[in-house]
Amino acid sequence: MIKNIKVLAVISLLLGVASCTSGDPYATVKVNKAPSTSATPSVPKPIDTKVPEIPKIPETPKVPETPKVPETPK
């Protein structure tokens, strides 16, 4: 019984991945039906991989030490 569950889990995972990656089933058909006289295909812009700079946190100002109270004589 446990083996059947594992097989079902693997199959469902594979189907889920396949359905996610396939996307629009008609997308390839639309591309294939494009007229041959169309303009040059637009080149996709390269993905900007620059990591935005993390703003530096300003140092917290140091709290001045409280003056020591002199001990009262006994």
Short mmCIF file of C-alpha atoms in Angstrom, two decimals:
data_model
loop_
_atom_site.label_atom_id
_atom_site.label_comp_id
_atom_site.label_asym_id
_atom_site.label_seq_id
_atom_site.Cartn_x
_atom_site.Cartn_y
_atom_site.Cartn_z
CA MET A 1 0.00 0.00 0.00
CA ILE A 2 2.82 2.40 0.86
CA LYS A 3 4.54 1.73 -2.49
CA ASN A 4 1.36 2.71 -4.35
CA ILE A 5 1.20 6.00 -2.46
CA LYS A 6 4.83 6.77 -3.33
CA VAL A 7 4.20 6.03 -7.01
CA LEU A 8 1.12 8.24 -7.01
CA ALA A 9 3.07 11.03 -5.32
CA VAL A 10 5.87 10.85 -7.89
CA ILE A 11 3.40 10.80 -10.79
CA SER A 12 1.47 13.76 -9.39
CA LEU A 13 4.71 15.71 -8.90
CA LEU A 14 5.77 14.99 -12.47
CA LEU A 15 2.38 16.01 -13.81
CA GLY A 16 2.48 19.20 -11.75
CA VAL A 17 5.91 20.13 -13.07
CA ALA A 18 4.88 19.30 -16.64
CA SER A 19 1.75 21.42 -16.40
CA CYS A 20 3.70 24.35 -14.97
CA THR A 21 6.46 24.26 -17.58
CA SER A 22 4.24 23.66 -20.60
CA GLY A 23 2.45 26.99 -20.26
CA ASP A 24 0.11 27.97 -23.08
CA PRO A 25 -0.22 24.98 -25.43
CA TYR A 26 -1.08 27.29 -28.33
CA ALA A 27 1.97 29.52 -27.89
CA THR A 28 4.16 27.42 -30.18
CA VAL A 29 1.40 27.24 -32.78
CA LYS A 30 1.13 31.04 -32.81
CA VAL A 31 4.88 31.35 -33.30
CA ASN A 32 4.88 28.82 -36.14
CA LYS A 33 2.03 30.64 -37.91
CA ALA A 34 3.85 33.98 -37.86
CA PRO A 35 4.12 35.45 -41.37
CA SER A 36 7.55 35.12 -42.94
CA THR A 37 7.50 38.79 -44.00
CA SER A 38 7.38 40.00 -40.40
CA ALA A 39 10.07 42.30 -39.08
CA THR A 40 13.10 40.91 -37.31
CA PRO A 41 12.07 39.35 -34.02
CA SER A 42 12.67 41.55 -31.03
CA VAL A 43 15.55 40.34 -28.93
CA PRO A 44 14.54 39.96 -25.29
CA LYS A 45 16.34 42.37 -22.99
CA PRO A 46 19.00 40.74 -20.83
CA ILE A 47 17.90 40.25 -17.27
CA ASP A 48 19.50 42.76 -14.93
CA THR A 49 21.47 40.62 -12.50
CA LYS A 50 22.91 43.48 -10.46
CA VAL A 51 22.17 43.16 -6.77
CA PRO A 52 20.87 46.42 -5.34
CA GLU A 53 23.24 47.89 -2.80
CA ILE A 54 22.12 47.47 0.77
CA PRO A 55 21.94 50.89 2.44
CA LYS A 56 24.37 51.16 5.31
CA ILE A 57 22.74 51.59 8.68
CA PRO A 58 24.15 54.69 10.40
CA GLU A 59 25.92 53.97 13.65
CA THR A 60 23.82 54.62 16.69
CA PRO A 61 25.16 57.57 18.67
CA LYS A 62 26.89 56.54 21.85
CA VAL A 63 25.02 57.46 24.99
CA PRO A 64 27.25 59.52 27.28
CA GLU A 65 28.08 57.78 30.51
CA THR A 66 26.13 59.00 33.49
CA PRO A 67 28.38 60.79 35.97
CA LYS A 68 29.17 58.72 39.02
CA VAL A 69 27.59 60.02 42.19
CA PRO A 70 30.21 60.33 44.92
CA GLU A 71 29.58 58.07 47.85
CA THR A 72 28.22 59.83 50.88
CA PRO A 73 30.55 59.58 53.87
CA LYS A 74 29.30 57.38 56.66
#
